[in-house]
Amino acid sequence: MKTSQTLFNQTKLKATQARLEVTDILLKNPRPLSHQEILKKLPQNFDRVTLYRNLNWLLKNGLIHRISGEDRARYFEINHQFIQSNEKYRSSRKIAPDNHLHAHFNCQNCGKFFCLDDIHPKFKLELPPKFIFDTIELTVKGKCSRCQ
Amino acid sequence: MKTSQTLFNQTKLKATQARLEVTDILLKNPRPLSHQEILKKLPQNFDRVTLYRNLNWLLKNGLIHRISGEDRARYFEINHQFIQSNEKYRSSRKIAPDNHLHAHFNCQNCGKFFCLDDIHPKFKLELPPKFIFDTIELTVKGKCSRCQ
DNA sequence: AATTTAATGCAACATTATTGCAATAAATTC
DNA sequence: GAATTTATTGCAATAATGTTGCATTAAATT
Ligand SMILES: [Mn+2]
Ligand SMILES: [Mn+2]
Ligand SMILES: [Zn+2]
Ligand SMILES: [Zn+2]
């Protein structure tokens, strides 16, 4: 398991204690986590606004993804392009965007997200004129195994 | 254009003034609308909590869909199965669920949703053991034509 | 007509997230 | 290395969206 320090070293992005702590948590977790879930895993005194700001910074710099849950909370997941970053990325300041085209499952009861890594839908993407594409989000909704 | 009264008459669901007004707005609009957008289109004195409650009632009874936007608001769209309801549905109390498998575009700037009626992705849906499927949401994100 | 059930209106509350600003910490310049 | 500039943090206040409690009104049932 790579540490977040190792990964930051492969980029020109500046690491701070808070960024490393937050990124480490996302690296260790196989599913997207909410702000609340992340905060619980951080040291007791970690400020919640600092966490919001760090998540926004990580998002802006492409190290993580953000998805919106049915429960109005946002869930954060490591950008797997970042984990696999190599020479190609070390030379640039920004992390390359993860096309992120695997699906997620969102439990309508507990709100948790789960990665459905094997689901990669295929379709022709034609947008209306002058619409600009950024990303795709495919979410399957229902109840997770613990919530029936 | 069918009126909401006509559509309610085709079911056993009880119509009230508020339900008819809200449903009429959603029928007239080709894209999902937020609570705020709907409220603006209703008479000045329409209570915002009553709107929340009516949207929840319409959702529970399957007349509308709800999708979560990047902006943390929820957007509501008529269930097209309801519009096309016929004998098959008149006999049941509940509206048949819309599989709702067309995609939506969500503008990252203004938050608006647009229907991408022609996008119907195909993929094999295999969930982890004991997970219960309900619906699918496919959202393309980016900027709409007005927001560049 | 009396009773029960459902819907409404308003205030209070809940949750998630952002903003303002002073205090610290880190980086840069001299 | 001291001084200056820039970036980050911590805490309080504020914003946006949505739900709950409860008394009132309306509608349906007996
Ligand atoms: Mn994932
Ligand atoms: Mn639609
Ligand atoms: Zn669950
Ligand atoms: Zn837009």
mmCIF file of C-alpha atoms (C1' of nucleotides) and ligand atoms in Angstrom:
data_model
loop_
_atom_site.group_PDB
_atom_site.id
_atom_site.type_symbol
_atom_site.label_atom_id
_atom_site.label_comp_id
_atom_site.label_asym_id
_atom_site.label_seq_id
_atom_site.Cartn_x
_atom_site.Cartn_y
_atom_site.Cartn_z
ATOM 1 C CA MET A 1 0.000 0.000 0.000
ATOM 2 C CA LYS A 2 1.500 3.302 -1.126
ATOM 3 C CA THR A 3 1.484 6.126 1.375
ATOM 4 C CA SER A 4 0.104 9.521 0.480
ATOM 5 C CA GLN A 5 3.572 10.986 1.085
ATOM 6 C CA THR A 6 5.014 8.773 -1.635
ATOM 7 C CA LEU A 7 2.280 9.806 -3.982
ATOM 8 C CA PHE A 8 2.675 13.519 -3.297
ATOM 9 C CA ASN A 9 6.399 13.149 -3.937
ATOM 10 C CA GLN A 10 5.592 11.965 -7.435
ATOM 11 C CA THR A 11 3.906 15.285 -8.176
ATOM 12 C CA LYS A 12 4.731 18.936 -7.787
ATOM 13 C CA LEU A 13 1.826 19.425 -5.421
ATOM 14 C CA LYS A 14 2.675 20.693 -1.982
ATOM 15 C CA ALA A 15 1.918 18.316 0.841
ATOM 16 C CA THR A 16 0.816 19.514 4.240
ATOM 17 C CA GLN A 17 0.134 17.480 7.350
ATOM 18 C CA ALA A 18 -3.615 17.795 6.895
ATOM 19 C CA ARG A 19 -3.503 16.860 3.206
ATOM 20 C CA LEU A 20 -1.452 13.776 3.970
ATOM 21 C CA GLU A 21 -3.755 12.651 6.747
ATOM 22 C CA VAL A 22 -6.905 13.071 4.655
ATOM 23 C CA THR A 23 -5.373 11.457 1.594
ATOM 24 C CA ASP A 24 -4.124 8.512 3.648
ATOM 25 C CA ILE A 25 -7.644 7.840 4.856
ATOM 26 C CA LEU A 26 -9.030 7.875 1.321
ATOM 27 C CA LEU A 27 -6.197 5.639 0.120
ATOM 28 C CA LYS A 28 -6.971 3.042 2.783
ATOM 29 C CA ASN A 29 -10.672 2.924 2.007
ATOM 30 C CA PRO A 30 -12.152 0.944 -0.854
ATOM 31 C CA ARG A 31 -15.277 3.080 -1.089
ATOM 32 C CA PRO A 32 -16.169 6.767 -1.256
ATOM 33 C CA LEU A 33 -16.495 8.340 2.173
ATOM 34 C CA SER A 34 -18.548 11.288 3.360
ATOM 35 C CA HIS A 35 -17.090 14.282 5.157
ATOM 36 C CA GLN A 36 -18.510 12.904 8.375
ATOM 37 C CA GLU A 37 -17.007 9.457 7.888
ATOM 38 C CA ILE A 38 -13.606 10.955 7.148
ATOM 39 C CA LEU A 39 -13.775 13.272 10.147
ATOM 40 C CA LYS A 40 -14.413 10.308 12.444
ATOM 41 C CA LYS A 41 -11.256 8.638 11.197
ATOM 42 C CA LEU A 42 -9.114 11.727 11.758
ATOM 43 C CA PRO A 43 -7.541 12.749 15.098
ATOM 44 C CA GLN A 44 -10.088 14.067 17.592
ATOM 45 C CA ASN A 45 -9.013 17.704 17.286
ATOM 46 C CA PHE A 46 -9.057 17.908 13.496
ATOM 47 C CA ASP A 47 -11.209 20.887 12.540
ATOM 48 C CA ARG A 48 -14.225 20.158 10.367
ATOM 49 C CA VAL A 49 -13.868 23.332 8.284
ATOM 50 C CA THR A 50 -10.241 22.486 7.641
ATOM 51 C CA LEU A 51 -11.433 19.126 6.384
ATOM 52 C CA TYR A 52 -13.948 20.773 4.049
ATOM 53 C CA ARG A 53 -11.216 23.033 2.739
ATOM 54 C CA ASN A 54 -8.746 20.226 2.288
ATOM 55 C CA LEU A 55 -11.289 18.093 0.453
ATOM 56 C CA ASN A 56 -12.014 21.020 -1.863
ATOM 57 C CA TRP A 57 -8.309 21.514 -2.455
ATOM 58 C CA LEU A 58 -7.729 17.839 -3.207
ATOM 59 C CA LEU A 59 -10.707 17.889 -5.561
ATOM 60 C CA LYS A 60 -9.544 21.020 -7.390
ATOM 61 C CA ASN A 61 -6.137 19.473 -7.881
ATOM 62 C CA GLY A 62 -7.563 16.243 -9.192
ATOM 63 C CA LEU A 63 -6.372 13.922 -6.434
ATOM 64 C CA ILE A 64 -9.855 12.865 -5.469
ATOM 65 C CA HIS A 65 -13.372 12.552 -6.912
ATOM 66 C CA ARG A 66 -16.617 13.756 -5.439
ATOM 67 C CA ILE A 67 -20.031 12.205 -5.907
ATOM 68 C CA SER A 68 -23.384 13.369 -4.629
ATOM 69 C CA GLY A 69 -25.447 10.958 -2.581
ATOM 70 C CA GLU A 70 -29.171 10.483 -2.404
ATOM 71 C CA ASP A 71 -28.843 11.771 1.177
ATOM 72 C CA ARG A 72 -27.594 15.201 0.026
ATOM 73 C CA ALA A 73 -24.109 14.515 1.348
ATOM 74 C CA ARG A 74 -21.063 14.335 -0.845
ATOM 75 C CA TYR A 75 -18.763 11.357 -0.920
ATOM 76 C CA PHE A 76 -15.061 11.429 -1.688
ATOM 77 C CA GLU A 77 -12.888 8.809 -3.288
ATOM 78 C CA ILE A 78 -9.243 8.707 -4.277
ATOM 79 C CA ASN A 79 -8.518 9.321 -7.957
ATOM 80 C CA HIS A 80 -7.033 6.049 -9.065
ATOM 81 C CA GLN A 81 -5.006 7.799 -11.741
ATOM 82 C CA PHE A 82 -3.233 9.455 -8.841
ATOM 83 C CA ILE A 83 -2.388 6.126 -7.237
ATOM 84 C CA GLN A 84 -1.005 4.854 -10.490
ATOM 85 C CA SER A 85 0.773 8.099 -11.271
ATOM 86 C CA ASN A 86 4.124 7.764 -12.970
ATOM 87 C CA GLU A 87 6.629 9.746 -15.034
ATOM 88 C CA LYS A 88 3.906 11.069 -17.253
ATOM 89 C CA TYR A 89 2.296 12.789 -14.284
ATOM 90 C CA ARG A 90 5.385 13.719 -12.311
ATOM 91 C CA SER A 91 6.253 16.322 -14.904
ATOM 92 C CA SER A 92 2.961 18.179 -14.664
ATOM 93 C CA ARG A 93 1.584 20.188 -11.802
ATOM 94 C CA LYS A 94 -1.860 18.776 -12.154
ATOM 95 C CA ILE A 95 -2.977 15.212 -11.855
ATOM 96 C CA ALA A 96 -4.563 13.857 -14.985
ATOM 97 C CA PRO A 97 -8.329 13.491 -14.663
ATOM 98 C CA ASP A 98 -9.644 10.049 -13.911
ATOM 99 C CA ASN A 99 -12.267 9.227 -16.483
ATOM 100 C CA HIS A 100 -13.932 7.563 -13.528
ATOM 101 C CA LEU A 101 -16.188 5.483 -15.601
ATOM 102 C CA HIS A 102 -16.859 2.734 -13.160
ATOM 103 C CA ALA A 103 -20.240 2.720 -11.517
ATOM 104 C CA HIS A 104 -21.195 3.089 -7.881
ATOM 105 C CA PHE A 105 -23.905 1.649 -5.709
ATOM 106 C CA ASN A 106 -25.648 4.068 -3.370
ATOM 107 C CA CYS A 107 -27.661 2.611 -0.497
ATOM 108 C CA GLN A 108 -30.973 4.397 -0.112
ATOM 109 C CA ASN A 109 -31.087 3.475 3.558
ATOM 110 C CA CYS A 110 -27.649 4.154 5.055
ATOM 111 C CA GLY A 111 -26.342 6.417 2.292
ATOM 112 C CA LYS A 112 -23.120 4.464 1.820
ATOM 113 C CA PHE A 113 -21.461 4.253 -1.581
ATOM 114 C CA PHE A 114 -19.805 1.128 -2.932
ATOM 115 C CA CYS A 115 -17.616 0.868 -6.028
ATOM 116 C CA LEU A 116 -18.876 -1.366 -8.800
ATOM 117 C CA ASP A 117 -15.509 -1.561 -10.480
ATOM 118 C CA ASP A 118 -16.636 -4.051 -13.063
ATOM 119 C CA ILE A 119 -19.442 -1.971 -14.501
ATOM 120 C CA HIS A 120 -18.248 0.146 -17.401
ATOM 121 C CA PRO A 121 -21.295 1.072 -19.479
ATOM 122 C CA LYS A 122 -20.938 1.644 -23.178
ATOM 123 C CA PHE A 123 -22.967 4.239 -25.037
ATOM 124 C CA LYS A 124 -22.692 6.916 -27.629
ATOM 125 C CA LEU A 125 -22.382 10.244 -25.915
ATOM 126 C CA GLU A 126 -24.018 12.995 -27.911
ATOM 127 C CA LEU A 127 -24.690 16.233 -26.106
ATOM 128 C CA PRO A 128 -26.879 19.126 -27.256
ATOM 129 C CA PRO A 129 -25.054 21.872 -29.209
ATOM 130 C CA LYS A 130 -22.537 23.928 -27.201
ATOM 131 C CA PHE A 131 -22.714 21.679 -24.154
ATOM 132 C CA ILE A 132 -19.297 20.925 -22.660
ATOM 133 C CA PHE A 133 -18.570 17.459 -21.334
ATOM 134 C CA ASP A 134 -16.679 16.976 -18.096
ATOM 135 C CA THR A 135 -17.424 13.667 -16.399
ATOM 136 C CA ILE A 136 -19.951 10.884 -16.116
ATOM 137 C CA GLU A 137 -21.551 9.452 -13.035
ATOM 138 C CA LEU A 138 -23.356 6.131 -13.087
ATOM 139 C CA THR A 139 -25.087 5.266 -9.861
ATOM 140 C CA VAL A 140 -27.117 2.195 -9.066
ATOM 141 C CA LYS A 141 -29.511 2.719 -6.200
ATOM 142 C CA GLY A 142 -31.093 0.283 -3.803
ATOM 143 C CA LYS A 143 -30.290 -1.305 -0.481
ATOM 144 C CA CYS A 144 -26.930 -2.635 0.611
ATOM 145 C CA SER A 145 -26.493 -6.029 2.267
ATOM 146 C CA ARG A 146 -26.496 -4.572 5.775
ATOM 147 C CA CYS A 147 -29.672 -2.521 5.306
ATOM 148 C CA GLN A 148 -32.355 -5.011 4.375
ATOM 149 C CA MET B 1 -50.879 18.292 -23.702
ATOM 150 C CA LYS B 2 -52.663 16.223 -21.076
ATOM 151 C CA THR B 3 -53.631 17.971 -17.885
ATOM 152 C CA SER B 4 -52.715 16.567 -14.518
ATOM 153 C CA GLN B 5 -56.447 16.242 -13.742
ATOM 154 C CA THR B 6 -56.889 13.903 -16.713
ATOM 155 C CA LEU B 7 -53.941 11.847 -15.567
ATOM 156 C CA PHE B 8 -55.117 11.601 -11.974
ATOM 157 C CA ASN B 9 -58.505 10.464 -13.251
ATOM 158 C CA GLN B 10 -56.783 7.528 -14.889
ATOM 159 C CA THR B 11 -55.597 6.332 -11.485
ATOM 160 C CA LYS B 12 -57.070 5.734 -8.083
ATOM 161 C CA LEU B 13 -54.856 8.364 -6.549
ATOM 162 C CA LYS B 14 -56.616 11.213 -4.843
ATOM 163 C CA ALA B 15 -56.088 14.595 -6.418
ATOM 164 C CA THR B 16 -55.943 17.773 -4.382
ATOM 165 C CA GLN B 17 -55.535 21.329 -5.578
ATOM 166 C CA ALA B 18 -51.889 21.428 -4.551
ATOM 167 C CA ARG B 19 -51.087 18.091 -6.195
ATOM 168 C CA LEU B 20 -52.675 19.196 -9.424
ATOM 169 C CA GLU B 21 -50.835 22.498 -9.482
ATOM 170 C CA VAL B 22 -47.460 20.920 -8.801
ATOM 171 C CA THR B 23 -48.011 18.094 -11.263
ATOM 172 C CA ASP B 24 -49.115 20.539 -13.967
ATOM 173 C CA ILE B 25 -45.864 22.432 -13.634
ATOM 174 C CA LEU B 26 -43.812 19.265 -13.973
ATOM 175 C CA LEU B 27 -45.905 18.146 -16.952
ATOM 176 C CA LYS B 28 -45.258 21.406 -18.762
ATOM 177 C CA ASN B 29 -41.517 21.289 -18.254
ATOM 178 C CA PRO B 30 -39.175 19.212 -20.377
ATOM 179 C CA ARG B 31 -36.491 19.021 -17.716
ATOM 180 C CA PRO B 32 -36.227 18.193 -14.017
ATOM 181 C CA LEU B 33 -36.890 21.199 -11.782
ATOM 182 C CA SER B 34 -35.670 22.020 -8.302
ATOM 183 C CA HIS B 35 -37.957 22.808 -5.380
ATOM 184 C CA GLN B 36 -37.014 26.474 -5.800
ATOM 185 C CA GLU B 37 -37.781 26.520 -9.505
ATOM 186 C CA ILE B 38 -41.155 24.906 -8.925
ATOM 187 C CA LEU B 39 -41.998 27.279 -6.094
ATOM 188 C CA LYS B 40 -41.359 30.264 -8.358
ATOM 189 C CA LYS B 41 -43.858 28.933 -10.866
ATOM 190 C CA LEU B 42 -46.574 28.403 -8.243
ATOM 191 C CA PRO B 43 -48.944 31.130 -6.941
ATOM 192 C CA GLN B 44 -47.237 33.642 -4.640
ATOM 193 C CA ASN B 45 -48.843 32.334 -1.460
ATOM 194 C CA PHE B 46 -48.026 28.657 -1.975
ATOM 195 C CA ASP B 47 -46.275 27.405 1.152
ATOM 196 C CA ARG B 48 -42.777 26.005 0.691
ATOM 197 C CA VAL B 49 -43.272 23.199 3.236
ATOM 198 C CA THR B 50 -46.493 22.187 1.531
ATOM 199 C CA LEU B 51 -44.501 21.957 -1.687
ATOM 200 C CA TYR B 52 -41.879 19.754 -0.023
ATOM 201 C CA ARG B 53 -44.626 17.525 1.329
ATOM 202 C CA ASN B 54 -46.426 17.322 -1.986
ATOM 203 C CA LEU B 55 -43.233 16.473 -3.841
ATOM 204 C CA ASN B 56 -42.551 13.702 -1.331
ATOM 205 C CA TRP B 57 -46.094 12.408 -1.767
ATOM 206 C CA LEU B 58 -45.844 12.433 -5.562
ATOM 207 C CA LEU B 59 -42.506 10.652 -5.315
ATOM 208 C CA LYS B 60 -43.784 8.000 -2.910
ATOM 209 C CA ASN B 61 -46.704 7.316 -5.235
ATOM 210 C CA GLY B 62 -44.500 7.028 -8.269
ATOM 211 C CA LEU B 63 -45.814 9.999 -10.223
ATOM 212 C CA ILE B 64 -42.459 11.740 -10.294
ATOM 213 C CA HIS B 65 -38.746 11.010 -10.113
ATOM 214 C CA ARG B 66 -36.119 12.684 -8.016
ATOM 215 C CA ILE B 67 -32.471 13.145 -8.863
ATOM 216 C CA SER B 68 -29.707 14.671 -6.804
ATOM 217 C CA GLY B 69 -27.754 17.525 -8.305
ATOM 218 C CA GLU B 70 -24.109 18.430 -7.946
ATOM 219 C CA ASP B 71 -25.375 21.539 -6.115
ATOM 220 C CA ARG B 72 -26.926 19.478 -3.285
ATOM 221 C CA ALA B 73 -30.450 20.296 -4.425
ATOM 222 C CA ARG B 74 -32.890 17.720 -5.641
ATOM 223 C CA TYR B 75 -34.586 17.921 -9.011
ATOM 224 C CA PHE B 76 -38.001 16.548 -9.863
ATOM 225 C CA GLU B 77 -39.305 15.245 -13.142
ATOM 226 C CA ILE B 78 -42.597 13.730 -14.186
ATOM 227 C CA ASN B 79 -42.642 9.942 -14.456
ATOM 228 C CA HIS B 80 -43.284 9.360 -18.122
ATOM 229 C CA GLN B 81 -45.001 6.077 -17.369
ATOM 230 C CA PHE B 82 -47.584 8.200 -15.618
ATOM 231 C CA ILE B 83 -48.152 10.356 -18.690
ATOM 232 C CA GLN B 84 -48.596 7.272 -20.815
ATOM 233 C CA SER B 85 -50.704 5.511 -18.246
ATOM 234 C CA ASN B 86 -53.552 3.417 -19.628
ATOM 235 C CA GLU B 87 -55.871 0.563 -18.664
ATOM 236 C CA LYS B 88 -53.033 -1.388 -17.201
ATOM 237 C CA TYR B 89 -52.424 1.338 -14.643
ATOM 238 C CA ARG B 90 -55.971 2.527 -14.072
ATOM 239 C CA SER B 91 -56.746 -0.658 -12.216
ATOM 240 C CA SER B 92 -53.935 -0.330 -9.707
ATOM 241 C CA ARG B 93 -53.525 2.152 -6.941
ATOM 242 C CA LYS B 94 -49.855 2.657 -7.623
ATOM 243 C CA ILE B 95 -48.238 3.946 -10.763
ATOM 244 C CA ALA B 96 -45.825 1.505 -12.314
ATOM 245 C CA PRO B 97 -42.219 2.509 -11.776
ATOM 246 C CA ASP B 98 -40.472 4.230 -14.619
ATOM 247 C CA ASN B 99 -37.251 2.363 -15.200
ATOM 248 C CA HIS B 100 -35.999 5.829 -15.975
ATOM 249 C CA LEU B 101 -33.031 4.667 -17.879
ATOM 250 C CA HIS B 102 -32.443 7.717 -19.923
ATOM 251 C CA ALA B 103 -29.504 9.881 -18.954
ATOM 252 C CA HIS B 104 -29.396 13.454 -17.718
ATOM 253 C CA PHE B 105 -26.995 16.301 -18.148
ATOM 254 C CA ASN B 106 -26.217 18.308 -15.024
ATOM 255 C CA CYS B 107 -24.619 21.726 -15.468
ATOM 256 C CA GLN B 108 -21.800 22.253 -12.985
ATOM 257 C CA ASN B 109 -22.300 25.999 -13.178
ATOM 258 C CA CYS B 110 -26.032 26.714 -12.977
ATOM 259 C CA GLY B 111 -27.110 23.348 -11.585
ATOM 260 C CA LYS B 112 -29.789 22.789 -14.213
ATOM 261 C CA PHE B 113 -30.666 19.305 -15.394
ATOM 262 C CA PHE B 114 -31.438 18.413 -19.003
ATOM 263 C CA CYS B 115 -32.849 15.139 -20.279
ATOM 264 C CA LEU B 116 -30.679 13.159 -22.659
ATOM 265 C CA ASP B 117 -33.540 11.017 -23.866
ATOM 266 C CA ASP B 118 -31.492 9.258 -26.483
ATOM 267 C CA ILE B 119 -28.849 7.892 -24.160
ATOM 268 C CA HIS B 120 -29.757 4.447 -22.898
ATOM 269 C CA PRO B 121 -26.570 2.753 -21.772
ATOM 270 C CA LYS B 122 -26.233 -0.997 -21.941
ATOM 271 C CA PHE B 123 -24.313 -2.968 -19.378
ATOM 272 C CA LYS B 124 -24.473 -6.105 -17.346
ATOM 273 C CA LEU B 125 -25.734 -5.273 -13.902
ATOM 274 C CA GLU B 126 -24.180 -7.521 -11.292
ATOM 275 C CA LEU B 127 -24.445 -6.381 -7.714
ATOM 276 C CA PRO B 128 -22.572 -7.756 -4.694
ATOM 277 C CA PRO B 129 -24.374 -10.541 -2.796
ATOM 278 C CA LYS B 130 -27.556 -9.482 -0.977
ATOM 279 C CA PHE B 131 -27.653 -6.033 -2.537
ATOM 280 C CA ILE B 132 -31.130 -4.995 -3.694
ATOM 281 C CA PHE B 133 -31.539 -3.096 -6.941
ATOM 282 C CA ASP B 134 -33.975 -0.206 -7.200
ATOM 283 C CA THR B 135 -33.052 2.282 -9.914
ATOM 284 C CA ILE B 136 -30.215 3.595 -12.017
ATOM 285 C CA GLU B 137 -29.064 7.143 -12.477
ATOM 286 C CA LEU B 138 -26.757 8.123 -15.310
ATOM 287 C CA THR B 139 -25.616 11.711 -15.175
ATOM 288 C CA VAL B 140 -23.300 13.489 -17.567
ATOM 289 C CA LYS B 141 -21.674 16.541 -16.024
ATOM 290 C CA GLY B 142 -20.233 19.634 -17.598
ATOM 291 C CA LYS B 143 -21.409 23.048 -18.681
ATOM 292 C CA CYS B 144 -24.639 23.834 -20.463
ATOM 293 C CA SER B 145 -24.823 26.085 -23.501
ATOM 294 C CA ARG B 146 -25.763 29.130 -21.455
ATOM 295 C CA CYS B 147 -22.977 28.757 -18.917
ATOM 296 C CA GLN B 148 -19.767 28.847 -20.891
ATOM 297 C "C1'" DA C 1 -74.549 15.750 11.987
ATOM 298 C "C1'" DA C 2 -70.696 13.588 14.272
ATOM 299 C "C1'" DT C 3 -66.404 11.450 13.826
ATOM 300 C "C1'" DT C 4 -62.283 10.237 11.766
ATOM 301 C "C1'" DT C 5 -58.667 11.044 8.567
ATOM 302 C "C1'" DA C 6 -55.833 13.835 5.684
ATOM 303 C "C1'" DA C 7 -53.777 18.252 4.227
ATOM 304 C "C1'" DT C 8 -52.148 22.860 5.267
ATOM 305 C "C1'" DG C 9 -49.473 26.899 7.370
ATOM 306 C "C1'" DC C 10 -46.164 28.523 10.247
ATOM 307 C "C1'" DA C 11 -42.285 28.150 13.445
ATOM 308 C "C1'" DA C 12 -38.613 25.557 14.937
ATOM 309 C "C1'" DC C 13 -35.086 22.472 14.037
ATOM 310 C "C1'" DA C 14 -31.599 19.490 11.397
ATOM 311 C "C1'" DT C 15 -27.845 18.696 8.205
ATOM 312 C "C1'" DT C 16 -24.396 19.868 5.082
ATOM 313 C "C1'" DA C 17 -21.433 23.245 3.506
ATOM 314 C "C1'" DT C 18 -19.287 28.008 2.867
ATOM 315 C "C1'" DT C 19 -17.483 32.669 4.327
ATOM 316 C "C1'" DG C 20 -15.048 36.160 7.272
ATOM 317 C "C1'" DC C 21 -11.382 37.101 9.882
ATOM 318 C "C1'" DA C 22 -7.825 36.873 13.200
ATOM 319 C "C1'" DA C 23 -4.037 33.759 14.467
ATOM 320 C "C1'" DT C 24 -0.301 30.507 12.863
ATOM 321 C "C1'" DA C 25 2.631 28.398 9.957
ATOM 322 C "C1'" DA C 26 5.291 28.102 5.840
ATOM 323 C "C1'" DA C 27 7.741 29.935 2.049
ATOM 324 C "C1'" DT C 28 10.231 33.732 -0.154
ATOM 325 C "C1'" DT C 29 13.006 37.810 -0.297
ATOM 326 C "C1'" DC C 30 16.370 40.684 1.326
ATOM 327 C "C1'" DG D 1 18.874 34.676 9.565
ATOM 328 C "C1'" DA D 2 15.589 38.407 9.936
ATOM 329 C "C1'" DA D 3 11.875 40.533 7.510
ATOM 330 C "C1'" DT D 4 8.208 40.097 4.433
ATOM 331 C "C1'" DT D 5 4.863 37.826 1.885
ATOM 332 C "C1'" DT D 6 1.822 33.990 1.103
ATOM 333 C "C1'" DA D 7 -0.792 30.042 2.415
ATOM 334 C "C1'" DT D 8 -3.174 27.435 5.954
ATOM 335 C "C1'" DT D 9 -5.725 26.840 10.151
ATOM 336 C "C1'" DG D 10 -9.385 27.458 13.854
ATOM 337 C "C1'" DC D 11 -13.492 29.250 15.340
ATOM 338 C "C1'" DA D 12 -17.775 31.837 14.832
ATOM 339 C "C1'" DA D 13 -21.220 33.211 11.851
ATOM 340 C "C1'" DT D 14 -23.967 32.503 7.885
ATOM 341 C "C1'" DA D 15 -26.181 30.057 3.899
ATOM 342 C "C1'" DA D 16 -28.954 26.577 1.494
ATOM 343 C "C1'" DT D 17 -31.840 22.717 1.500
ATOM 344 C "C1'" DG D 18 -34.946 19.955 3.709
ATOM 345 C "C1'" DT D 19 -37.763 17.844 7.818
ATOM 346 C "C1'" DT D 20 -40.602 17.807 12.154
ATOM 347 C "C1'" DG D 21 -44.116 19.409 15.553
ATOM 348 C "C1'" DC D 22 -48.330 21.088 16.221
ATOM 349 C "C1'" DA D 23 -52.427 23.713 15.967
ATOM 350 C "C1'" DT D 24 -55.838 24.778 12.281
ATOM 351 C "C1'" DT D 25 -58.544 23.758 8.397
ATOM 352 C "C1'" DA D 26 -60.459 20.795 4.925
ATOM 353 C "C1'" DA D 27 -62.134 16.447 3.278
ATOM 354 C "C1'" DA D 28 -63.898 11.881 3.681
ATOM 355 C "C1'" DT D 29 -66.387 8.353 6.307
ATOM 356 C "C1'" DT D 30 -69.685 6.686 9.546
HETATM 357 MN MN MN E 1 -15.329 4.152 -7.002
HETATM 358 MN MN MN E 2 -35.419 13.103 -17.774
HETATM 359 ZN ZN ZN E 3 -27.011 0.475 3.471
HETATM 360 ZN ZN ZN E 4 -25.704 25.936 -16.950
#
